[in-house]
Short mmCIF file of C-alpha atoms and ligand atoms in Angstrom, two decimals:
data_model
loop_
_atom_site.label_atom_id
_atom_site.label_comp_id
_atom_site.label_asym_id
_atom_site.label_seq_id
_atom_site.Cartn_x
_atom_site.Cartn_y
_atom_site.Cartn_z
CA UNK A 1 18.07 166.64 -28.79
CA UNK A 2 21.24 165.22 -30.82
CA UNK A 3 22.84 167.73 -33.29
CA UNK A 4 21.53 166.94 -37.08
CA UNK A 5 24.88 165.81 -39.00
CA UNK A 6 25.35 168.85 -40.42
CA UNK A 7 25.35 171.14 -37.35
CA UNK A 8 28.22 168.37 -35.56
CA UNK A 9 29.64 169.54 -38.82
CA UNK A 10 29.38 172.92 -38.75
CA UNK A 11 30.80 172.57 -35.02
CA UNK A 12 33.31 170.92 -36.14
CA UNK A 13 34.60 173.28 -38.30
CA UNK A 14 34.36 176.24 -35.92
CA UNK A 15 36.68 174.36 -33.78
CA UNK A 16 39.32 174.25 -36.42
CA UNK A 17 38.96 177.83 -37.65
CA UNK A 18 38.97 178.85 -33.50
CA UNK A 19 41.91 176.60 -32.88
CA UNK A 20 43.84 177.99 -36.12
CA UNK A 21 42.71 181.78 -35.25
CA UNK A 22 44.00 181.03 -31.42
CA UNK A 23 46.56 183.47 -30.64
CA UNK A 24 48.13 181.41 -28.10
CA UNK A 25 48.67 177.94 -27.99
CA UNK A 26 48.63 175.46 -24.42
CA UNK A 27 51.97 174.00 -25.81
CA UNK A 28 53.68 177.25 -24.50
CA UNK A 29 51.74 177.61 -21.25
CA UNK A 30 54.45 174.94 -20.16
CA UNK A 31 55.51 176.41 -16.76
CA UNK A 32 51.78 174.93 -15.50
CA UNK A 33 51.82 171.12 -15.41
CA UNK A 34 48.74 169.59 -17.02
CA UNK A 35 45.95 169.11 -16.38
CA UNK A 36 44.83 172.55 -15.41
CA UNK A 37 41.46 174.52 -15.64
CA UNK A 38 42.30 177.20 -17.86
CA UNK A 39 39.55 179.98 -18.33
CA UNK A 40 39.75 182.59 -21.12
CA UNK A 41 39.14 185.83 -19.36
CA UNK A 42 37.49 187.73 -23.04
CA UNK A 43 34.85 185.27 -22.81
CA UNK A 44 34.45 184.78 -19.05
CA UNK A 45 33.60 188.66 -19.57
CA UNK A 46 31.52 188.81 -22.40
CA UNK A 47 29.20 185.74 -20.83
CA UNK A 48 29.20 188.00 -17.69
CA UNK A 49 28.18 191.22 -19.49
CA UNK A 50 25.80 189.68 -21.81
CA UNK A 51 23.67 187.98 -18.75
CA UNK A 52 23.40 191.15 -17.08
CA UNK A 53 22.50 193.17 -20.20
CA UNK A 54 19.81 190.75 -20.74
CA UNK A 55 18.58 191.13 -17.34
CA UNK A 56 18.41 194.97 -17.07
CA UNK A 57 17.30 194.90 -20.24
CA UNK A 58 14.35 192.72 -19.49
CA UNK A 59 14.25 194.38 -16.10
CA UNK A 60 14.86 191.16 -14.11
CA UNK A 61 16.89 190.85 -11.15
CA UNK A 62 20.40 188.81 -12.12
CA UNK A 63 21.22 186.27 -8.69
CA UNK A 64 24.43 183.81 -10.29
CA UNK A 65 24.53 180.49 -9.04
CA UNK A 66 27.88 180.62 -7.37
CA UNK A 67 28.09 176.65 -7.36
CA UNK A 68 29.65 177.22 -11.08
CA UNK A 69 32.68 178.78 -10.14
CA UNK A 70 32.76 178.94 -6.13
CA UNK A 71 35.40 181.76 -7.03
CA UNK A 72 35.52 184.90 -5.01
CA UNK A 73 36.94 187.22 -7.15
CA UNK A 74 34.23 185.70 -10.15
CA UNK A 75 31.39 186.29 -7.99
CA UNK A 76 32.72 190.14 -7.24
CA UNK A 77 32.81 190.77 -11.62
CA UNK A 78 29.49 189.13 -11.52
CA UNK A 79 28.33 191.56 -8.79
CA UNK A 80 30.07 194.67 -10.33
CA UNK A 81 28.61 194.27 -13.42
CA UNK A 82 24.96 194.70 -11.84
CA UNK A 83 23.88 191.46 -10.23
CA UNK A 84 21.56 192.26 -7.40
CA UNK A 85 23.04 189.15 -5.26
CA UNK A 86 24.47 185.62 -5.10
CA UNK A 87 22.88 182.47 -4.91
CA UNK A 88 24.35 179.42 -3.07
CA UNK A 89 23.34 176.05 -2.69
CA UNK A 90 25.29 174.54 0.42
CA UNK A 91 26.19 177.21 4.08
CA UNK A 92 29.43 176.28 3.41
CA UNK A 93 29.60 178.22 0.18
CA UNK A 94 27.28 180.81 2.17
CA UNK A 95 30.03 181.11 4.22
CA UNK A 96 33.07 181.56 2.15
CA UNK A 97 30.54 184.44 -0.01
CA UNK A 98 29.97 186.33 2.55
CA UNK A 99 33.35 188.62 2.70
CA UNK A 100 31.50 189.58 -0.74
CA UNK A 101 29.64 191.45 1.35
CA UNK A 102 26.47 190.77 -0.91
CA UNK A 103 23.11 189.44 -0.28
CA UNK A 104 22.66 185.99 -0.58
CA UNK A 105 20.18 183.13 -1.31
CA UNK A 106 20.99 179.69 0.42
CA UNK A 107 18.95 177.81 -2.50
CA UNK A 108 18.96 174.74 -0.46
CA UNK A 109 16.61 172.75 1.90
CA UNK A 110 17.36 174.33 5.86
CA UNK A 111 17.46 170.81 7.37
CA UNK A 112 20.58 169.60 8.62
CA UNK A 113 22.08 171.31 11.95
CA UNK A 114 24.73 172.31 9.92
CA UNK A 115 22.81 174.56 7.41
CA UNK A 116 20.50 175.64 10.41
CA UNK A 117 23.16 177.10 12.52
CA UNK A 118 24.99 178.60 9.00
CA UNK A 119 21.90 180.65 8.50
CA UNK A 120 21.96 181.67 12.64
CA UNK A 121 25.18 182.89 12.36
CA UNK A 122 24.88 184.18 8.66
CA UNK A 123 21.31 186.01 9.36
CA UNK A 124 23.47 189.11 11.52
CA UNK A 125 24.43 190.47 7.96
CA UNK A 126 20.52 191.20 7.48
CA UNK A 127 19.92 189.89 4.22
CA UNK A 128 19.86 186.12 3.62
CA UNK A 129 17.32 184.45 1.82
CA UNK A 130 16.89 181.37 2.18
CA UNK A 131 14.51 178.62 -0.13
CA UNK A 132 12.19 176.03 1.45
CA UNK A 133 9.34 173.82 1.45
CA UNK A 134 8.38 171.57 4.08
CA UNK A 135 6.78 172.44 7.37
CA UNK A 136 9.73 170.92 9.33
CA UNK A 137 12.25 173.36 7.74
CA UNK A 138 10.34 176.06 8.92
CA UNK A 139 10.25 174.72 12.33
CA UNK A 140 13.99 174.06 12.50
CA UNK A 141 14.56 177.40 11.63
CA UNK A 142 12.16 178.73 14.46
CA UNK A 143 13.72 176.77 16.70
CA UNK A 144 17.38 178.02 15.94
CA UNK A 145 16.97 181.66 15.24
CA UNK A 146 16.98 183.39 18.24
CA UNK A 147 14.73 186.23 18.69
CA UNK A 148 15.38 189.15 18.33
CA UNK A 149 17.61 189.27 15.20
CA UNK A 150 17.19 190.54 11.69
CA UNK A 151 14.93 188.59 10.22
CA UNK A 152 15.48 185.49 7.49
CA UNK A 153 13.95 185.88 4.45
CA UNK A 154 11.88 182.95 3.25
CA UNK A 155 10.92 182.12 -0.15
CA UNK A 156 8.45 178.70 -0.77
CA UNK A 157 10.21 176.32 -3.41
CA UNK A 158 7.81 175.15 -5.92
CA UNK A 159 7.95 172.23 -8.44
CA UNK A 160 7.05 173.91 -12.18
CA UNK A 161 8.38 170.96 -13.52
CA UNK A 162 11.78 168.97 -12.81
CA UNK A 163 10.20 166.84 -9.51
CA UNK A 164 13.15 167.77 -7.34
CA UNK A 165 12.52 169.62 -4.63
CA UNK A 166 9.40 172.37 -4.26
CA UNK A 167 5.89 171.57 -3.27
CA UNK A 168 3.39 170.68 -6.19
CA UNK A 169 0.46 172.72 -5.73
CA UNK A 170 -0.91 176.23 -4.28
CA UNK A 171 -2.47 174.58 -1.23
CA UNK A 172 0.90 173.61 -0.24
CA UNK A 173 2.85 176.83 -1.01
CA UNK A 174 -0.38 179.12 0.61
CA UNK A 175 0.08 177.06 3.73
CA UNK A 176 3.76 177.15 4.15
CA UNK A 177 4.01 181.05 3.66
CA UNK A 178 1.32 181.76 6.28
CA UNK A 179 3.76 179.74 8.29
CA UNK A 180 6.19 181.61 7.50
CA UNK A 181 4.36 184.69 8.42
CA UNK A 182 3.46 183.47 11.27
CA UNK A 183 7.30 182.81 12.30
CA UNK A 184 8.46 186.12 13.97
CA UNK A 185 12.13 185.26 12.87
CA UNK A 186 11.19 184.87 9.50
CA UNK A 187 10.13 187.13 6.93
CA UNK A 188 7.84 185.91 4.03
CA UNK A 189 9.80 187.01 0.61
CA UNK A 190 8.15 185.13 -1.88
CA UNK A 191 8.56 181.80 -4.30
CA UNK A 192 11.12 179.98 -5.50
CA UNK A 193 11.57 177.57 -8.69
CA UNK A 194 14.23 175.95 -11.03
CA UNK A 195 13.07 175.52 -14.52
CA UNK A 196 16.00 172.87 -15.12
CA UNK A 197 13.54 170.35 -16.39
CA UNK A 198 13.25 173.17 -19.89
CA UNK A 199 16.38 172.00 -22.11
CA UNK A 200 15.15 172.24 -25.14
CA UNK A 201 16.43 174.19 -28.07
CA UNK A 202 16.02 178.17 -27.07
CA UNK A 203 13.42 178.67 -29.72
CA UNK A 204 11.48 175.59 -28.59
CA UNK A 205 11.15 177.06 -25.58
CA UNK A 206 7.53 178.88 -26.15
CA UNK A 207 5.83 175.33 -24.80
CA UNK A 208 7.50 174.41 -21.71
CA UNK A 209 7.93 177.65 -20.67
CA UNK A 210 4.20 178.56 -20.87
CA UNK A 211 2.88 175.42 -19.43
CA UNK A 212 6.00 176.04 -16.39
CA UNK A 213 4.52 180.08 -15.95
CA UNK A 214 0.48 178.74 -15.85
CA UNK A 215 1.51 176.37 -12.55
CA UNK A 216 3.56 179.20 -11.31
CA UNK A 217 0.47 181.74 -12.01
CA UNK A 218 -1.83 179.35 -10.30
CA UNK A 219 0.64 179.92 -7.15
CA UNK A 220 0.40 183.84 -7.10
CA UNK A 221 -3.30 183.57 -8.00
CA UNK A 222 -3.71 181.17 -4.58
CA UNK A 223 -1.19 183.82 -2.91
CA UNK A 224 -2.97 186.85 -3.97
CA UNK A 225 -6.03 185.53 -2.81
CA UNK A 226 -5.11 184.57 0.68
CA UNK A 227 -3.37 188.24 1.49
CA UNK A 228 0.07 186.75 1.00
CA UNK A 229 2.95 189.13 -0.95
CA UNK A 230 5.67 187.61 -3.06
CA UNK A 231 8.09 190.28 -3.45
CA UNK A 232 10.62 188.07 -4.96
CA UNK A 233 9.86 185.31 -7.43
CA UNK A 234 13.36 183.52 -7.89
CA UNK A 235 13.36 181.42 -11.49
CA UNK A 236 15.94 180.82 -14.25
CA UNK A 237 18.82 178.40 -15.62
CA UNK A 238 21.39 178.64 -17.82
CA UNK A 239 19.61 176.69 -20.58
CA UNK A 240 16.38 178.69 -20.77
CA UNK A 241 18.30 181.69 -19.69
CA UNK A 242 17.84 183.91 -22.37
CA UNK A 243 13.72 182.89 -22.47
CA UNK A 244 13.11 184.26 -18.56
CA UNK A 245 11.06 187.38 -19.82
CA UNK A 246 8.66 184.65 -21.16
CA UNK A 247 8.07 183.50 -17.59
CA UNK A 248 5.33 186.10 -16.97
CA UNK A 249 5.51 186.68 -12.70
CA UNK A 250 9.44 185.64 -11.91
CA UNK A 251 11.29 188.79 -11.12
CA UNK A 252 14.89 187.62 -10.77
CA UNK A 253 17.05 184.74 -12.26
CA UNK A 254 19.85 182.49 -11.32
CA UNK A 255 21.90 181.04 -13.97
CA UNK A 256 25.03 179.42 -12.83
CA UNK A 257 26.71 177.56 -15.82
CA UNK A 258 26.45 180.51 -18.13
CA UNK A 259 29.54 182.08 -16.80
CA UNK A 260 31.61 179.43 -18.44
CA UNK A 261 29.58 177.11 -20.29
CA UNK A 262 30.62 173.79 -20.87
CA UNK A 263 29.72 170.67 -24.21
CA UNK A 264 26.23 170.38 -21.82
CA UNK A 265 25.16 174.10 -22.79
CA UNK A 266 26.89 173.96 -26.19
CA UNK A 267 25.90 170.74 -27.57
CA UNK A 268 22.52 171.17 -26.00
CA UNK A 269 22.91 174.69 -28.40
CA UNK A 270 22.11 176.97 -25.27
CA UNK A 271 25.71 178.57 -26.43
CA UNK A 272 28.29 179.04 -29.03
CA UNK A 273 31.38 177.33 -29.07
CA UNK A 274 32.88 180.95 -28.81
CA UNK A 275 31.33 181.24 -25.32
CA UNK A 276 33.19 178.46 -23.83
CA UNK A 277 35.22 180.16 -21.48
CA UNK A 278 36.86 177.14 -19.43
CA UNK A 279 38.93 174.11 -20.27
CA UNK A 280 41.07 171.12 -19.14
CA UNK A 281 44.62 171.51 -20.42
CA UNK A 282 46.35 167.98 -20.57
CA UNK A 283 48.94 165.91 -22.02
CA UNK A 284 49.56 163.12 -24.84
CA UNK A 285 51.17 160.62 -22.29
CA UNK A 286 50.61 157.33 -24.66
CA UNK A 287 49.92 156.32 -27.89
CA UNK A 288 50.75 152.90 -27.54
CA UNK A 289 47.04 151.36 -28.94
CA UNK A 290 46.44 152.30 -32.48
CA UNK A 291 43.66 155.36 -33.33
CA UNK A 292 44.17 156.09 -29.76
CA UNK A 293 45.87 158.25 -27.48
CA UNK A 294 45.91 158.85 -24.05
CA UNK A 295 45.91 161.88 -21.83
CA UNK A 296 46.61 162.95 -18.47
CA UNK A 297 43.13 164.24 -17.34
CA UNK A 298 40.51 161.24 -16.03
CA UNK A 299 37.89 161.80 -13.92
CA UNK A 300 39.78 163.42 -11.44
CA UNK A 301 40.16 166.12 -13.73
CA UNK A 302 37.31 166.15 -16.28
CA UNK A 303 34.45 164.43 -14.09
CA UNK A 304 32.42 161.56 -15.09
CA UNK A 305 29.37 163.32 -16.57
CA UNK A 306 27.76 162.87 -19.59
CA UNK A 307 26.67 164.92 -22.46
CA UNK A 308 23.10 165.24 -21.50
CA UNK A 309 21.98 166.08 -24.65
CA UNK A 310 24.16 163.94 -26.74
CA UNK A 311 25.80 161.05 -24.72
CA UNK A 312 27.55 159.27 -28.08
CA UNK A 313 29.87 161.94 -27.61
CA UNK A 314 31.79 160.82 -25.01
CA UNK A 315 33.33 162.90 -21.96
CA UNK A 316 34.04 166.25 -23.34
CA UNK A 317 34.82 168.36 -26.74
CA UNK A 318 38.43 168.59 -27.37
CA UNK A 319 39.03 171.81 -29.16
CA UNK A 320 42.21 170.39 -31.36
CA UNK A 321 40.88 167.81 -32.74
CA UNK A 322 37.07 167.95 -32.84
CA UNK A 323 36.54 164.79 -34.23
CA UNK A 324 38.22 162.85 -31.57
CA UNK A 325 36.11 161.22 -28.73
CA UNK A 326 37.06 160.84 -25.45
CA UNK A 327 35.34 157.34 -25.11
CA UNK A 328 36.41 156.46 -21.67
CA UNK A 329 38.32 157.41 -18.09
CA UNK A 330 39.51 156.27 -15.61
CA UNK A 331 40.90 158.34 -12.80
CA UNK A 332 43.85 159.59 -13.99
CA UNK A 333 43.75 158.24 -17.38
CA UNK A 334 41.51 160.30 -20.39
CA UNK A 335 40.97 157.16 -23.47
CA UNK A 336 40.61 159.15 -26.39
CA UNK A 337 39.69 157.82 -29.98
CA UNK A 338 41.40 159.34 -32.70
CA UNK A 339 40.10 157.33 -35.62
CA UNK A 340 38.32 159.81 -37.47
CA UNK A 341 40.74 162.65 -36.87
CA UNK A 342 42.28 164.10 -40.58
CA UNK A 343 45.58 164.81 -37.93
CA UNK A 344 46.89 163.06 -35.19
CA UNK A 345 48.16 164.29 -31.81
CA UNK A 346 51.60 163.16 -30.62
CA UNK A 347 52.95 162.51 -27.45
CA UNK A 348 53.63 165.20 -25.18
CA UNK A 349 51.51 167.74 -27.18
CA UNK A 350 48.81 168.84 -25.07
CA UNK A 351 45.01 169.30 -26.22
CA UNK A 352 42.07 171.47 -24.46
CA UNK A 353 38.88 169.82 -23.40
CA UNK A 354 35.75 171.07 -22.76
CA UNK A 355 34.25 168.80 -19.93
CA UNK A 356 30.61 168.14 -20.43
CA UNK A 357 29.59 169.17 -17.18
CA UNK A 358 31.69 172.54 -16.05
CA UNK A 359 30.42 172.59 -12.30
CA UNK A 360 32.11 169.26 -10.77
CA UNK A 361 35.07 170.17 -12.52
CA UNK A 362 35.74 173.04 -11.15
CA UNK A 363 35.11 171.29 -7.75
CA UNK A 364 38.17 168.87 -8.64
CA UNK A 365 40.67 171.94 -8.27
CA UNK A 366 41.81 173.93 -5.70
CA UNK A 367 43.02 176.81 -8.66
CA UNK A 368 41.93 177.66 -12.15
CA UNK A 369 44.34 179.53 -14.51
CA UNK A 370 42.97 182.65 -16.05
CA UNK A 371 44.18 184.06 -19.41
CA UNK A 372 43.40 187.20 -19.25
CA UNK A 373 42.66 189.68 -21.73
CA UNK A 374 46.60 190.98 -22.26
CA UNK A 375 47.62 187.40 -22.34
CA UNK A 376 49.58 186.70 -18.84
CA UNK A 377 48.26 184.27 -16.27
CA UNK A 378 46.74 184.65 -12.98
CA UNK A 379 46.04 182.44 -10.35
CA UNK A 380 42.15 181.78 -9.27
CA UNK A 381 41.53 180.01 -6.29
CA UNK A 382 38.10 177.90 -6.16
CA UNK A 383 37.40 179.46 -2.89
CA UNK A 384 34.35 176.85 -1.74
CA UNK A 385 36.20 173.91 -3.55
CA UNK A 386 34.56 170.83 -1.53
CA UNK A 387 31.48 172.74 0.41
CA UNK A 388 29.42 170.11 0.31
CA UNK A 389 27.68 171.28 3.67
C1 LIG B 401 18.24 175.66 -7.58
C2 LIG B 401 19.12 176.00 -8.72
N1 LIG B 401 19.08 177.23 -9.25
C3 LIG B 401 19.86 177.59 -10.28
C4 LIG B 401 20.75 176.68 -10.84
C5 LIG B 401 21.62 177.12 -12.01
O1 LIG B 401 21.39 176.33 -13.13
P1 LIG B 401 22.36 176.44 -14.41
O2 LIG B 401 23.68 175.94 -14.01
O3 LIG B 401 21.68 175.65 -15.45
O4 LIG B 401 22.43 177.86 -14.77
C6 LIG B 401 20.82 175.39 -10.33
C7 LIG B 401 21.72 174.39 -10.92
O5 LIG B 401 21.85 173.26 -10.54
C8 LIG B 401 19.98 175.03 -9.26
O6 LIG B 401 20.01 173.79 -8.72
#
């Protein structure tokens, strides 16, 4: 839903009085060239903290989407400050989690060889989940886990809503867990679902969320019924985040974006300016086309996603100068409109965007810069940059 006028106002101003009440500027981070993912270690932490708050609070297990950040040393603050696990979507991140040492959740379709023989070799640590729902994933993992090992935990993926993956009624999920049970190298651990259809504004929640907890209820009911045990039910997104204890049954969540949020989760009002903890630092490098400038971050740097919730706004907020759009890119080129900005940036100042979609553009670097809380910088590597598989 598009921000009424004056909310983009009252957004607009925040960014001013946040940019004017900055205590650093990205003008003197000059020894990094541009553009660079800079992440504000205060609010990295408080988004961190708060998530797990919520969760013990609510007594829900916390399981971070590690596709977010594929950082090591991000996943190990997550972990320290009480989440139970991590969740993954691709082996290849599996892989490069694993000197975490935690428990993990592949929260991907076991199909290809590739993910099959990740989970063989991953399954020795004793405690990887993994999400499914076909038949024929079951029956490529029986085929590839050889006997005798821990077991792999299973959990059946069902649809509550967003048509993705997960199988759309009880039938389905009742028949796939007693053939999971009946899988000696697999151990039945319960469902699975991804309420990423529920974007709406977190008090308009009530709705979806109930008519998303009746389909999963009619799952446990059909479970319950049948002598099947779902000790884990694995639910939650960064958008309806905050909402999970309203999803009567789920007993753990896994947000991913909420660790740095991004214009998605703050002009679909799932956060506050104030909790956007990462941004692209670039440069003025023309302003050769009146009410325009442009910068040195494209799509290499920004990605090409839209704002879901509000695609008039172009490709991403720029803190400086809220009221400028950034109307176009190409790769290495950022087209930003400056008509309706009060000031105008020069060349070779550099601005701070937002990107709309935090997740692909963290997968465009190999580092990200942290700021940390006493002000220096220190280098984070995006560990699973480019796991695709
Ligand atoms: C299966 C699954 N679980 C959890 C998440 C995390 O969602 P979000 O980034 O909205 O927190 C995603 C995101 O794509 C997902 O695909």
């Amino acid at each position: 839903m598009p921000l009424a006028q004056d909310e983009e106002a009252l957004l607009l101003d925040n960014a001013l009085t946040l940019h004017r009440e900055r205590t650093f500027d990205v003008n003197d981070l000059d020894g990094l060239a541009t553009p660079f993912l800079l992440i504000d270690e205060v609010i990295l932490t408080r988004n961190i903290e708060r998530m797990a708050d919520y969760c013990r609070e609510h007594n829900l297990a916390l399981r971070p989407h590690t596709k977010t950040h594929k950082s090591l040393e991000i996943a190990r603050r997550q972990l320290a400050a009480g989440a139970v696990g991590l969740t993954v979507a691709k082996p290849g991140e599996a892989r490069v989690m694993d000197e975490t040492g935690a428990s993990l959740l592949i929260a991907y379709p076991p199909i290809i060889p590739a993910c099959l023989t990740a989970i063989e070799e991953l399954r020795w640590r004793g405690d990887i989940i993994v999400a499914l729902d076909s038949f024929v994933a079951v029956e490529r993992l029986e085929s590839i886990l050889s006997r005798n090992g821990p077991g792999v935990g299973a959990l059946v993926d069902i649809d509550i809503g967003l048509g993705r993956t997960g199988v759309s009624n009880p039938e389905a999920s009742t028949q796939i867990a007693e053939r999971i049970v009946a899988c000696a190298e697999l151990r039945l651990d319960g469902l699975f679902c991804y309420p990423g259809h529920i974007t709406e504004l977190p008090d308009e929640q009530g709705e979806p969320i109930a008519r998303a907890t009746e389909v999963l209820r009619r799952h446990l009911d059909a479970w319950v019924a049948n002598g099947l045990q779902a000790t884990i039910v694995s639910g939650g997104s960064t958008p309806s985040a905050y909402n999970s204890h309203l999803m009567t049954g789920i007993t753990e969540v896994r947000p991913g974006s909420y660790v740095f949020n991004d214009a998605n989760t703050l002009r679909g009002r799932h956060c506050l300016l104030a909790d956007c903890a990462a941004r692209i630092v670039t440069t003025v490098v023309s302003d050769a086309v009146p009410g325009q400038v442009i910068v040195d971050a494209g799509s290499k740097a920004l990605a090409r996603d839209q704002c879901f919730p509000q695609p008039v706004t172009g490709y991403g907020f720029v803190l400086e100068y809220p009221e400028a759009r950034v109307k176009s890119l190409s790769e290495e080129h950022g087209q930003i409109d400056i008509s309706q900005c009060s000031r105008k940036p020069r060349i070779g100042e550099r601005v701070s965007i937002i990107p709309n979609h935090i997740c692909p553009a963290v997968n465009l670097t190999d580092v990200m810069w942290l700021r940390t809380t006493g002000g220096s910088l220190k280098e984070l590597r995006v560990d699973a940059r480019g796991m695709v598989r």
